[in-house]
Amino acid sequence: MGKVYLTGAGPGDFELLTLKALRLVRKADVVIYDRLINPQILAEVKEGCECIYVGKENKHHILPQDEINTLLYEKALLHDCVVRLKGGDSVVFGRGGEEALFLHARGIEFEFVPGVTSAIAVPEMANIPITHRGKSISFRVVTGYEAPQKGYAQLNWETFRQDETIIFLMGLHQLSTIVKELLKIGKASSYPIAVISRGTLVDEQVVVGTLCDIYEKAYQLPTPALIIVGEVVAMREILTQNSRIGDR
Ligand code: SAH
């Protein structure tokens, strides 16, 4: 019986893969991976390693979660080293916890291998620091997918602090609702907001705007994309002057 490594693959840029994840990918007998995994990572597997795509992003599941859980279990019965590769970090809206519980309940050894989450790295590589003294003393990472039909029924918008950065993952299709709710809790229509599409990758697009104009400017951007709201967003303009965007 083998072990399953619930491994974060980072936000896209191959070099944001951790050394630990790279070592495990090279050692793996089986790699089970999602849609957002950089193909350069998969090119690192050893000969004979079985790579299984279970493409999962938002609602476009190739395999339902319970079948993914079963697949992990079955592969762990047959092989020593099973690597479950997910975009970013597997416990940030990645269902890593569910997979861990499933394996644990069946006596399969597992280990979480942290990855660089898109929530922090994507804004950062676009020159938006998610906290900054005097502008933002905390940040919150929220899923835009939780209640698509219910207009964010489960999210208590009133609890958002004035000086907090909010990062919405899986939220592009909810952009107009997000803007509406933020205006309702008293954010100014000039409040800074950005959408970052395919962050950390060569075809990254960053659109900075205000609550007033972001929807028109950004709703058609390709996915994956995240939304970041807060005074820190306005820092990008200064930080991006005279500096090339980082190597990709
Ligand atoms: N576990 C992942 C997040 C999974 S939810 C992590 O820690 O990063 C998937 C969402 O993450 C996408 O809908 C998008 O909002 C965001 N995302 C992931 N990679 C991204 C990228 N390269 N650029 C922009 N957003 C990204």
PDB file of C-alpha atoms and ligand atoms in Angstrom:
ATOM      1  CA  MET A   1       0.000   0.000   0.000  1.00  0.00           C
ATOM      2  CA  GLY A   2       1.357   3.393  -0.975  1.00  0.00           C
ATOM      3  CA  LYS A   3       1.023   6.992   0.032  1.00  0.00           C
ATOM      4  CA  VAL A   4      -0.874   9.888  -1.533  1.00  0.00           C
ATOM      5  CA  TYR A   5       0.723  13.326  -1.656  1.00  0.00           C
ATOM      6  CA  LEU A   6      -1.909  16.074  -1.858  1.00  0.00           C
ATOM      7  CA  THR A   7       0.329  18.502  -3.650  1.00  0.00           C
ATOM      8  CA  GLY A   8      -0.029  22.160  -4.624  1.00  0.00           C
ATOM      9  CA  ALA A   9       1.466  22.895  -8.038  1.00  0.00           C
ATOM     10  CA  GLY A  10       1.473  26.693  -7.741  1.00  0.00           C
ATOM     11  CA  PRO A  11      -0.440  29.239  -9.820  1.00  0.00           C
ATOM     12  CA  GLY A  12       0.968  28.452 -13.260  1.00  0.00           C
ATOM     13  CA  ASP A  13       4.548  29.663 -13.644  1.00  0.00           C
ATOM     14  CA  PHE A  14       6.657  26.496 -13.623  1.00  0.00           C
ATOM     15  CA  GLU A  15       9.270  28.092 -11.369  1.00  0.00           C
ATOM     16  CA  LEU A  16       6.673  28.611  -8.644  1.00  0.00           C
ATOM     17  CA  LEU A  17       6.524  24.850  -8.119  1.00  0.00           C
ATOM     18  CA  THR A  18       8.197  23.967  -4.829  1.00  0.00           C
ATOM     19  CA  LEU A  19      11.297  21.781  -4.684  1.00  0.00           C
ATOM     20  CA  LYS A  20       9.359  19.280  -2.592  1.00  0.00           C
ATOM     21  CA  ALA A  21       6.597  19.031  -5.199  1.00  0.00           C
ATOM     22  CA  LEU A  22       9.136  18.646  -8.010  1.00  0.00           C
ATOM     23  CA  ARG A  23      10.921  15.846  -6.144  1.00  0.00           C
ATOM     24  CA  LEU A  24       7.625  14.010  -5.630  1.00  0.00           C
ATOM     25  CA  VAL A  25       6.493  14.490  -9.240  1.00  0.00           C
ATOM     26  CA  ARG A  26       9.772  12.935 -10.380  1.00  0.00           C
ATOM     27  CA  LYS A  27       9.329  10.030  -7.986  1.00  0.00           C
ATOM     28  CA  ALA A  28       5.605   9.426  -8.634  1.00  0.00           C
ATOM     29  CA  ASP A  29       4.202   6.174  -9.996  1.00  0.00           C
ATOM     30  CA  VAL A  30       0.907   7.923 -10.679  1.00  0.00           C
ATOM     31  CA  VAL A  31       0.088  11.613 -11.063  1.00  0.00           C
ATOM     32  CA  ILE A  32      -3.567  12.648 -10.887  1.00  0.00           C
ATOM     33  CA  TYR A  33      -3.938  16.238 -12.024  1.00  0.00           C
ATOM     34  CA  ASP A  34      -6.368  19.071 -12.650  1.00  0.00           C
ATOM     35  CA  ARG A  35      -6.960  21.442 -15.534  1.00  0.00           C
ATOM     36  CA  LEU A  36      -4.739  24.294 -14.387  1.00  0.00           C
ATOM     37  CA  ILE A  37      -1.543  22.270 -14.167  1.00  0.00           C
ATOM     38  CA  ASN A  38       1.356  23.583 -16.251  1.00  0.00           C
ATOM     39  CA  PRO A  39       2.349  20.875 -18.795  1.00  0.00           C
ATOM     40  CA  GLN A  40       6.007  21.597 -17.998  1.00  0.00           C
ATOM     41  CA  ILE A  41       5.426  19.972 -14.605  1.00  0.00           C
ATOM     42  CA  LEU A  42       4.036  16.819 -16.188  1.00  0.00           C
ATOM     43  CA  ALA A  43       7.079  16.632 -18.435  1.00  0.00           C
ATOM     44  CA  GLU A  44       9.114  15.924 -15.266  1.00  0.00           C
ATOM     45  CA  VAL A  45       7.564  12.534 -14.468  1.00  0.00           C
ATOM     46  CA  LYS A  46       9.678   9.395 -14.685  1.00  0.00           C
ATOM     47  CA  GLU A  47       9.290   6.896 -17.480  1.00  0.00           C
ATOM     48  CA  GLY A  48       6.309   4.656 -16.930  1.00  0.00           C
ATOM     49  CA  CYS A  49       4.524   7.079 -14.619  1.00  0.00           C
ATOM     50  CA  GLU A  50       0.799   7.064 -15.246  1.00  0.00           C
ATOM     51  CA  CYS A  51      -0.643  10.572 -15.639  1.00  0.00           C
ATOM     52  CA  ILE A  52      -4.403  10.836 -15.173  1.00  0.00           C
ATOM     53  CA  TYR A  53      -6.329  13.993 -15.994  1.00  0.00           C
ATOM     54  CA  VAL A  54      -9.379  14.594 -13.824  1.00  0.00           C
ATOM     55  CA  GLY A  55      -9.832  18.188 -15.047  1.00  0.00           C
ATOM     56  CA  LYS A  56     -11.644  20.161 -12.497  1.00  0.00           C
ATOM     57  CA  GLU A  57     -12.344  23.848 -12.602  1.00  0.00           C
ATOM     58  CA  ASN A  58     -15.534  25.390 -11.376  1.00  0.00           C
ATOM     59  CA  LYS A  59     -18.368  23.227 -12.607  1.00  0.00           C
ATOM     60  CA  HIS A  60     -16.508  21.648 -15.515  1.00  0.00           C
ATOM     61  CA  HIS A  61     -15.656  18.411 -13.819  1.00  0.00           C
ATOM     62  CA  ILE A  62     -14.372  15.588 -15.937  1.00  0.00           C
ATOM     63  CA  LEU A  63     -14.700  13.311 -12.940  1.00  0.00           C
ATOM     64  CA  PRO A  64     -17.016  14.015  -9.999  1.00  0.00           C
ATOM     65  CA  GLN A  65     -15.246  14.447  -6.649  1.00  0.00           C
ATOM     66  CA  ASP A  66     -16.327  11.084  -5.247  1.00  0.00           C
ATOM     67  CA  GLU A  67     -14.850   9.339  -8.271  1.00  0.00           C
ATOM     68  CA  ILE A  68     -11.607  11.272  -7.837  1.00  0.00           C
ATOM     69  CA  ASN A  69     -11.511  10.153  -4.198  1.00  0.00           C
ATOM     70  CA  THR A  70     -12.039   6.528  -5.224  1.00  0.00           C
ATOM     71  CA  LEU A  71      -9.393   6.797  -7.921  1.00  0.00           C
ATOM     72  CA  LEU A  72      -6.850   8.095  -5.379  1.00  0.00           C
ATOM     73  CA  TYR A  73      -7.720   5.237  -3.072  1.00  0.00           C
ATOM     74  CA  GLU A  74      -7.454   2.573  -5.766  1.00  0.00           C
ATOM     75  CA  LYS A  75      -4.160   3.891  -7.090  1.00  0.00           C
ATOM     76  CA  ALA A  76      -2.730   4.007  -3.566  1.00  0.00           C
ATOM     77  CA  LEU A  77      -3.579   0.323  -3.121  1.00  0.00           C
ATOM     78  CA  LEU A  78      -1.513  -0.534  -6.198  1.00  0.00           C
ATOM     79  CA  HIS A  79       1.401   1.923  -6.147  1.00  0.00           C
ATOM     80  CA  ASP A  80       3.955   3.353  -3.709  1.00  0.00           C
ATOM     81  CA  CYS A  81       3.826   6.994  -4.655  1.00  0.00           C
ATOM     82  CA  VAL A  82       0.657   8.723  -5.832  1.00  0.00           C
ATOM     83  CA  VAL A  83       0.835  12.471  -6.415  1.00  0.00           C
ATOM     84  CA  ARG A  84      -2.441  14.378  -6.503  1.00  0.00           C
ATOM     85  CA  LEU A  85      -1.531  17.666  -8.229  1.00  0.00           C
ATOM     86  CA  LYS A  86      -3.757  20.715  -7.890  1.00  0.00           C
ATOM     87  CA  GLY A  87      -3.440  24.322  -8.930  1.00  0.00           C
ATOM     88  CA  GLY A  88      -2.098  26.716  -6.301  1.00  0.00           C
ATOM     89  CA  ASP A  89      -2.400  25.122  -2.886  1.00  0.00           C
ATOM     90  CA  SER A  90      -4.669  22.137  -2.415  1.00  0.00           C
ATOM     91  CA  VAL A  91      -6.320  23.412   0.756  1.00  0.00           C
ATOM     92  CA  VAL A  92      -7.270  26.811  -0.680  1.00  0.00           C
ATOM     93  CA  PHE A  93     -10.598  26.011  -2.338  1.00  0.00           C
ATOM     94  CA  GLY A  94      -8.987  22.869  -3.686  1.00  0.00           C
ATOM     95  CA  ARG A  95     -10.902  20.187  -1.757  1.00  0.00           C
ATOM     96  CA  GLY A  96      -7.620  18.863  -0.379  1.00  0.00           C
ATOM     97  CA  GLY A  97      -9.262  18.384   3.008  1.00  0.00           C
ATOM     98  CA  GLU A  98     -12.005  16.221   1.549  1.00  0.00           C
ATOM     99  CA  GLU A  99      -9.527  13.974  -0.210  1.00  0.00           C
ATOM    100  CA  ALA A 100      -7.448  13.708   2.976  1.00  0.00           C
ATOM    101  CA  LEU A 101     -10.506  12.701   5.027  1.00  0.00           C
ATOM    102  CA  PHE A 102     -11.537  10.116   2.457  1.00  0.00           C
ATOM    103  CA  LEU A 103      -8.084   8.506   2.408  1.00  0.00           C
ATOM    104  CA  HIS A 104      -7.673   8.697   6.169  1.00  0.00           C
ATOM    105  CA  ALA A 105     -11.011   6.931   6.697  1.00  0.00           C
ATOM    106  CA  ARG A 106      -9.753   4.076   4.536  1.00  0.00           C
ATOM    107  CA  GLY A 107      -6.398   3.735   6.232  1.00  0.00           C
ATOM    108  CA  ILE A 108      -4.392   5.214   3.367  1.00  0.00           C
ATOM    109  CA  GLU A 109      -1.403   7.303   4.312  1.00  0.00           C
ATOM    110  CA  PHE A 110      -1.419  10.828   2.923  1.00  0.00           C
ATOM    111  CA  GLU A 111       0.603  14.009   3.194  1.00  0.00           C
ATOM    112  CA  PHE A 112      -0.237  17.613   2.358  1.00  0.00           C
ATOM    113  CA  VAL A 113       2.454  19.283   0.264  1.00  0.00           C
ATOM    114  CA  PRO A 114       1.861  23.056   0.288  1.00  0.00           C
ATOM    115  CA  GLY A 115       1.882  25.025  -2.939  1.00  0.00           C
ATOM    116  CA  VAL A 116       2.084  28.710  -3.770  1.00  0.00           C
ATOM    117  CA  THR A 117      -1.520  29.881  -3.825  1.00  0.00           C
ATOM    118  CA  SER A 118      -2.774  32.036  -6.686  1.00  0.00           C
ATOM    119  CA  ALA A 119      -4.590  34.204  -4.135  1.00  0.00           C
ATOM    120  CA  ILE A 120      -1.302  35.779  -3.069  1.00  0.00           C
ATOM    121  CA  ALA A 121       1.127  35.062  -5.907  1.00  0.00           C
ATOM    122  CA  VAL A 122      -1.030  36.239  -8.809  1.00  0.00           C
ATOM    123  CA  PRO A 123      -1.587  39.778  -7.445  1.00  0.00           C
ATOM    124  CA  GLU A 124       2.022  39.893  -6.242  1.00  0.00           C
ATOM    125  CA  MET A 125       3.497  39.056  -9.651  1.00  0.00           C
ATOM    126  CA  ALA A 126       1.233  41.742 -11.097  1.00  0.00           C
ATOM    127  CA  ASN A 127       2.813  44.261  -8.686  1.00  0.00           C
ATOM    128  CA  ILE A 128      -0.092  44.352  -6.229  1.00  0.00           C
ATOM    129  CA  PRO A 129       1.049  43.579  -2.662  1.00  0.00           C
ATOM    130  CA  ILE A 130      -1.956  42.172  -0.799  1.00  0.00           C
ATOM    131  CA  THR A 131      -1.116  43.905   2.489  1.00  0.00           C
ATOM    132  CA  HIS A 132       0.595  47.240   2.901  1.00  0.00           C
ATOM    133  CA  ARG A 133       1.081  49.430   5.937  1.00  0.00           C
ATOM    134  CA  GLY A 134      -1.501  52.202   5.951  1.00  0.00           C
ATOM    135  CA  LYS A 135      -3.557  50.695   3.149  1.00  0.00           C
ATOM    136  CA  SER A 136      -4.518  47.181   4.113  1.00  0.00           C
ATOM    137  CA  ILE A 137      -3.954  45.423   7.415  1.00  0.00           C
ATOM    138  CA  SER A 138      -5.605  42.160   6.478  1.00  0.00           C
ATOM    139  CA  PHE A 139      -6.778  40.151   3.522  1.00  0.00           C
ATOM    140  CA  ARG A 140      -9.564  37.737   2.867  1.00  0.00           C
ATOM    141  CA  VAL A 141      -9.785  35.052   0.221  1.00  0.00           C
ATOM    142  CA  VAL A 142     -13.345  34.351  -0.832  1.00  0.00           C
ATOM    143  CA  THR A 143     -14.854  31.959  -3.338  1.00  0.00           C
ATOM    144  CA  GLY A 144     -17.181  33.398  -5.920  1.00  0.00           C
ATOM    145  CA  TYR A 145     -18.556  29.974  -6.638  1.00  0.00           C
ATOM    146  CA  GLU A 146     -20.154  29.050  -3.330  1.00  0.00           C
ATOM    147  CA  ALA A 147     -23.682  30.229  -4.092  1.00  0.00           C
ATOM    148  CA  PRO A 148     -23.896  31.159  -7.730  1.00  0.00           C
ATOM    149  CA  GLN A 149     -27.671  31.067  -7.904  1.00  0.00           C
ATOM    150  CA  LYS A 150     -28.294  32.651  -4.558  1.00  0.00           C
ATOM    151  CA  GLY A 151     -26.535  35.958  -5.028  1.00  0.00           C
ATOM    152  CA  TYR A 152     -23.973  35.241  -2.338  1.00  0.00           C
ATOM    153  CA  ALA A 153     -26.533  34.297   0.275  1.00  0.00           C
ATOM    154  CA  GLN A 154     -23.849  32.720   2.446  1.00  0.00           C
ATOM    155  CA  LEU A 155     -21.447  35.632   2.331  1.00  0.00           C
ATOM    156  CA  ASN A 156     -21.988  38.297   4.953  1.00  0.00           C
ATOM    157  CA  TRP A 157     -20.789  41.366   3.099  1.00  0.00           C
ATOM    158  CA  GLU A 158     -21.232  43.583   6.160  1.00  0.00           C
ATOM    159  CA  THR A 159     -18.280  41.847   7.813  1.00  0.00           C
ATOM    160  CA  PHE A 160     -15.782  43.139   5.256  1.00  0.00           C
ATOM    161  CA  ARG A 161     -13.519  45.710   6.859  1.00  0.00           C
ATOM    162  CA  GLN A 162     -12.939  49.037   5.201  1.00  0.00           C
ATOM    163  CA  ASP A 163      -9.159  48.617   5.114  1.00  0.00           C
ATOM    164  CA  GLU A 164      -9.080  44.996   4.043  1.00  0.00           C
ATOM    165  CA  THR A 165      -7.996  43.497   0.742  1.00  0.00           C
ATOM    166  CA  ILE A 166     -10.482  40.996  -0.681  1.00  0.00           C
ATOM    167  CA  ILE A 167      -9.462  38.364  -3.201  1.00  0.00           C
ATOM    168  CA  PHE A 168     -12.218  36.518  -5.038  1.00  0.00           C
ATOM    169  CA  LEU A 169     -11.333  33.181  -6.592  1.00  0.00           C
ATOM    170  CA  MET A 170     -13.678  31.616  -9.143  1.00  0.00           C
ATOM    171  CA  GLY A 171     -15.555  34.910  -9.198  1.00  0.00           C
ATOM    172  CA  LEU A 172     -15.343  36.335 -12.700  1.00  0.00           C
ATOM    173  CA  HIS A 173     -18.830  35.144 -13.628  1.00  0.00           C
ATOM    174  CA  GLN A 174     -20.081  36.941 -10.511  1.00  0.00           C
ATOM    175  CA  LEU A 175     -18.284  40.209 -11.179  1.00  0.00           C
ATOM    176  CA  SER A 176     -21.409  42.340 -11.512  1.00  0.00           C
ATOM    177  CA  THR A 177     -22.860  40.931  -8.251  1.00  0.00           C
ATOM    178  CA  ILE A 178     -19.564  41.512  -6.463  1.00  0.00           C
ATOM    179  CA  VAL A 179     -19.476  45.145  -7.603  1.00  0.00           C
ATOM    180  CA  LYS A 180     -23.104  45.679  -6.591  1.00  0.00           C
ATOM    181  CA  GLU A 181     -22.576  44.233  -3.106  1.00  0.00           C
ATOM    182  CA  LEU A 182     -19.417  46.241  -2.496  1.00  0.00           C
ATOM    183  CA  LEU A 183     -21.221  49.468  -3.403  1.00  0.00           C
ATOM    184  CA  LYS A 184     -24.056  48.449  -1.082  1.00  0.00           C
ATOM    185  CA  ILE A 185     -21.698  48.146   1.922  1.00  0.00           C
ATOM    186  CA  GLY A 186     -20.435  51.652   1.311  1.00  0.00           C
ATOM    187  CA  LYS A 187     -17.370  51.351  -0.933  1.00  0.00           C
ATOM    188  CA  ALA A 188     -16.981  54.384  -3.186  1.00  0.00           C
ATOM    189  CA  SER A 189     -17.613  53.936  -6.900  1.00  0.00           C
ATOM    190  CA  SER A 190     -13.983  55.045  -7.407  1.00  0.00           C
ATOM    191  CA  TYR A 191     -12.752  52.169  -5.172  1.00  0.00           C
ATOM    192  CA  PRO A 192      -9.857  50.249  -6.810  1.00  0.00           C
ATOM    193  CA  ILE A 193     -10.460  46.766  -8.158  1.00  0.00           C
ATOM    194  CA  ALA A 194      -8.519  44.596 -10.599  1.00  0.00           C
ATOM    195  CA  VAL A 195      -9.074  41.413 -12.546  1.00  0.00           C
ATOM    196  CA  ILE A 196      -6.024  39.299 -13.271  1.00  0.00           C
ATOM    197  CA  SER A 197      -6.387  36.667 -15.949  1.00  0.00           C
ATOM    198  CA  ARG A 198      -3.925  33.790 -16.350  1.00  0.00           C
ATOM    199  CA  GLY A 199      -1.688  35.310 -13.705  1.00  0.00           C
ATOM    200  CA  THR A 200       2.035  34.391 -13.569  1.00  0.00           C
ATOM    201  CA  LEU A 201       1.818  32.984 -17.126  1.00  0.00           C
ATOM    202  CA  VAL A 202       3.204  34.557 -20.304  1.00  0.00           C
ATOM    203  CA  ASP A 203      -0.263  35.519 -21.510  1.00  0.00           C
ATOM    204  CA  GLU A 204      -1.257  37.167 -18.237  1.00  0.00           C
ATOM    205  CA  GLN A 205      -3.652  40.119 -18.502  1.00  0.00           C
ATOM    206  CA  VAL A 206      -4.171  42.629 -15.731  1.00  0.00           C
ATOM    207  CA  VAL A 207      -7.087  45.037 -15.888  1.00  0.00           C
ATOM    208  CA  VAL A 208      -7.247  47.719 -13.221  1.00  0.00           C
ATOM    209  CA  GLY A 209     -10.337  49.825 -12.756  1.00  0.00           C
ATOM    210  CA  THR A 210     -12.889  51.052 -10.263  1.00  0.00           C
ATOM    211  CA  LEU A 211     -16.155  49.594  -9.032  1.00  0.00           C
ATOM    212  CA  CYS A 212     -17.759  51.811 -11.625  1.00  0.00           C
ATOM    213  CA  ASP A 213     -16.013  50.544 -14.737  1.00  0.00           C
ATOM    214  CA  ILE A 214     -14.428  47.149 -13.998  1.00  0.00           C
ATOM    215  CA  TYR A 215     -17.300  45.053 -15.285  1.00  0.00           C
ATOM    216  CA  GLU A 216     -17.220  46.532 -18.776  1.00  0.00           C
ATOM    217  CA  LYS A 217     -13.427  46.413 -18.862  1.00  0.00           C
ATOM    218  CA  ALA A 218     -12.913  42.888 -17.618  1.00  0.00           C
ATOM    219  CA  TYR A 219     -15.869  40.538 -17.810  1.00  0.00           C
ATOM    220  CA  GLN A 220     -14.672  38.928 -21.031  1.00  0.00           C
ATOM    221  CA  LEU A 221     -11.152  38.063 -19.867  1.00  0.00           C
ATOM    222  CA  PRO A 222     -10.068  34.434 -20.219  1.00  0.00           C
ATOM    223  CA  THR A 223     -10.018  32.158 -17.164  1.00  0.00           C
ATOM    224  CA  PRO A 224      -8.537  31.343 -14.776  1.00  0.00           C
ATOM    225  CA  ALA A 225      -8.976  34.817 -13.404  1.00  0.00           C
ATOM    226  CA  LEU A 226      -9.171  36.334  -9.947  1.00  0.00           C
ATOM    227  CA  ILE A 227     -10.577  39.590  -8.660  1.00  0.00           C
ATOM    228  CA  ILE A 228      -8.780  41.749  -6.121  1.00  0.00           C
ATOM    229  CA  VAL A 229     -10.379  44.693  -4.338  1.00  0.00           C
ATOM    230  CA  GLY A 230      -8.679  47.214  -2.067  1.00  0.00           C
ATOM    231  CA  GLU A 231      -6.534  50.324  -1.828  1.00  0.00           C
ATOM    232  CA  VAL A 232      -3.448  48.204  -2.561  1.00  0.00           C
ATOM    233  CA  VAL A 233      -4.655  47.722  -6.142  1.00  0.00           C
ATOM    234  CA  ALA A 234      -3.829  51.362  -6.863  1.00  0.00           C
ATOM    235  CA  MET A 235      -0.166  50.668  -5.995  1.00  0.00           C
ATOM    236  CA  ARG A 236       0.289  48.745  -9.205  1.00  0.00           C
ATOM    237  CA  GLU A 237       0.450  51.897 -11.285  1.00  0.00           C
ATOM    238  CA  ILE A 238       3.398  53.285  -9.332  1.00  0.00           C
ATOM    239  CA  LEU A 239       5.165  49.945  -8.947  1.00  0.00           C
ATOM    240  CA  THR A 240       4.870  49.091 -12.607  1.00  0.00           C
ATOM    241  CA  GLN A 241       6.405  52.384 -13.801  1.00  0.00           C
ATOM    242  CA  ASN A 242       9.945  51.884 -15.064  1.00  0.00           C
ATOM    243  CA  SER A 243       9.908  48.224 -14.097  1.00  0.00           C
ATOM    244  CA  ARG A 244       9.452  45.296 -16.365  1.00  0.00           C
ATOM    245  CA  ILE A 245       6.987  42.729 -15.180  1.00  0.00           C
ATOM    246  CA  GLY A 246       8.846  39.740 -13.723  1.00  0.00           C
ATOM    247  CA  ASP A 247      10.315  36.904 -15.789  1.00  0.00           C
ATOM    248  CA  ARG A 248       7.814  34.337 -16.934  1.00  0.00           C
TER     249      ARG A 248
HETATM  250  N1  SAH B   1      -6.233  26.026  -4.977  1.00  0.00           N
HETATM  251  C1  SAH B   1      -6.092  27.141  -5.884  1.00  0.00           C
HETATM  252  C2  SAH B   1      -7.406  27.844  -6.120  1.00  0.00           C
HETATM  253  C3  SAH B   1      -8.482  26.950  -6.677  1.00  0.00           C
HETATM  254  S1  SAH B   1      -9.901  27.809  -7.146  1.00  0.00           S
HETATM  255  C4  SAH B   1      -5.022  28.097  -5.371  1.00  0.00           C
HETATM  256  O1  SAH B   1      -4.569  27.976  -4.227  1.00  0.00           O
HETATM  257  O2  SAH B   1      -4.601  28.950  -6.152  1.00  0.00           O
HETATM  258  C5  SAH B   1      -9.519  28.201  -8.838  1.00  0.00           C
HETATM  259  C6  SAH B   1      -9.477  29.697  -8.965  1.00  0.00           C
HETATM  260  O3  SAH B   1      -8.183  30.192  -8.609  1.00  0.00           O
HETATM  261  C7  SAH B   1      -9.689  30.218 -10.372  1.00  0.00           C
HETATM  262  O4  SAH B   1     -11.062  30.279 -10.693  1.00  0.00           O
HETATM  263  C8  SAH B   1      -9.073  31.593 -10.263  1.00  0.00           C
HETATM  264  O5  SAH B   1      -9.928  32.491  -9.583  1.00  0.00           O
HETATM  265  C9  SAH B   1      -7.892  31.333  -9.356  1.00  0.00           C
HETATM  266  N2  SAH B   1      -6.654  31.109 -10.138  1.00  0.00           N
HETATM  267  C10 SAH B   1      -5.911  29.998 -10.168  1.00  0.00           C
HETATM  268  N3  SAH B   1      -4.829  30.147 -10.954  1.00  0.00           N
HETATM  269  C11 SAH B   1      -4.895  31.404 -11.428  1.00  0.00           C
HETATM  270  C12 SAH B   1      -4.084  32.167 -12.301  1.00  0.00           C
HETATM  271  N4  SAH B   1      -2.957  31.677 -12.835  1.00  0.00           N
HETATM  272  N5  SAH B   1      -4.449  33.451 -12.570  1.00  0.00           N
HETATM  273  C13 SAH B   1      -5.574  33.973 -12.041  1.00  0.00           C
HETATM  274  N6  SAH B   1      -6.385  33.296 -11.209  1.00  0.00           N
HETATM  275  C14 SAH B   1      -6.054  32.035 -10.899  1.00  0.00           C
END
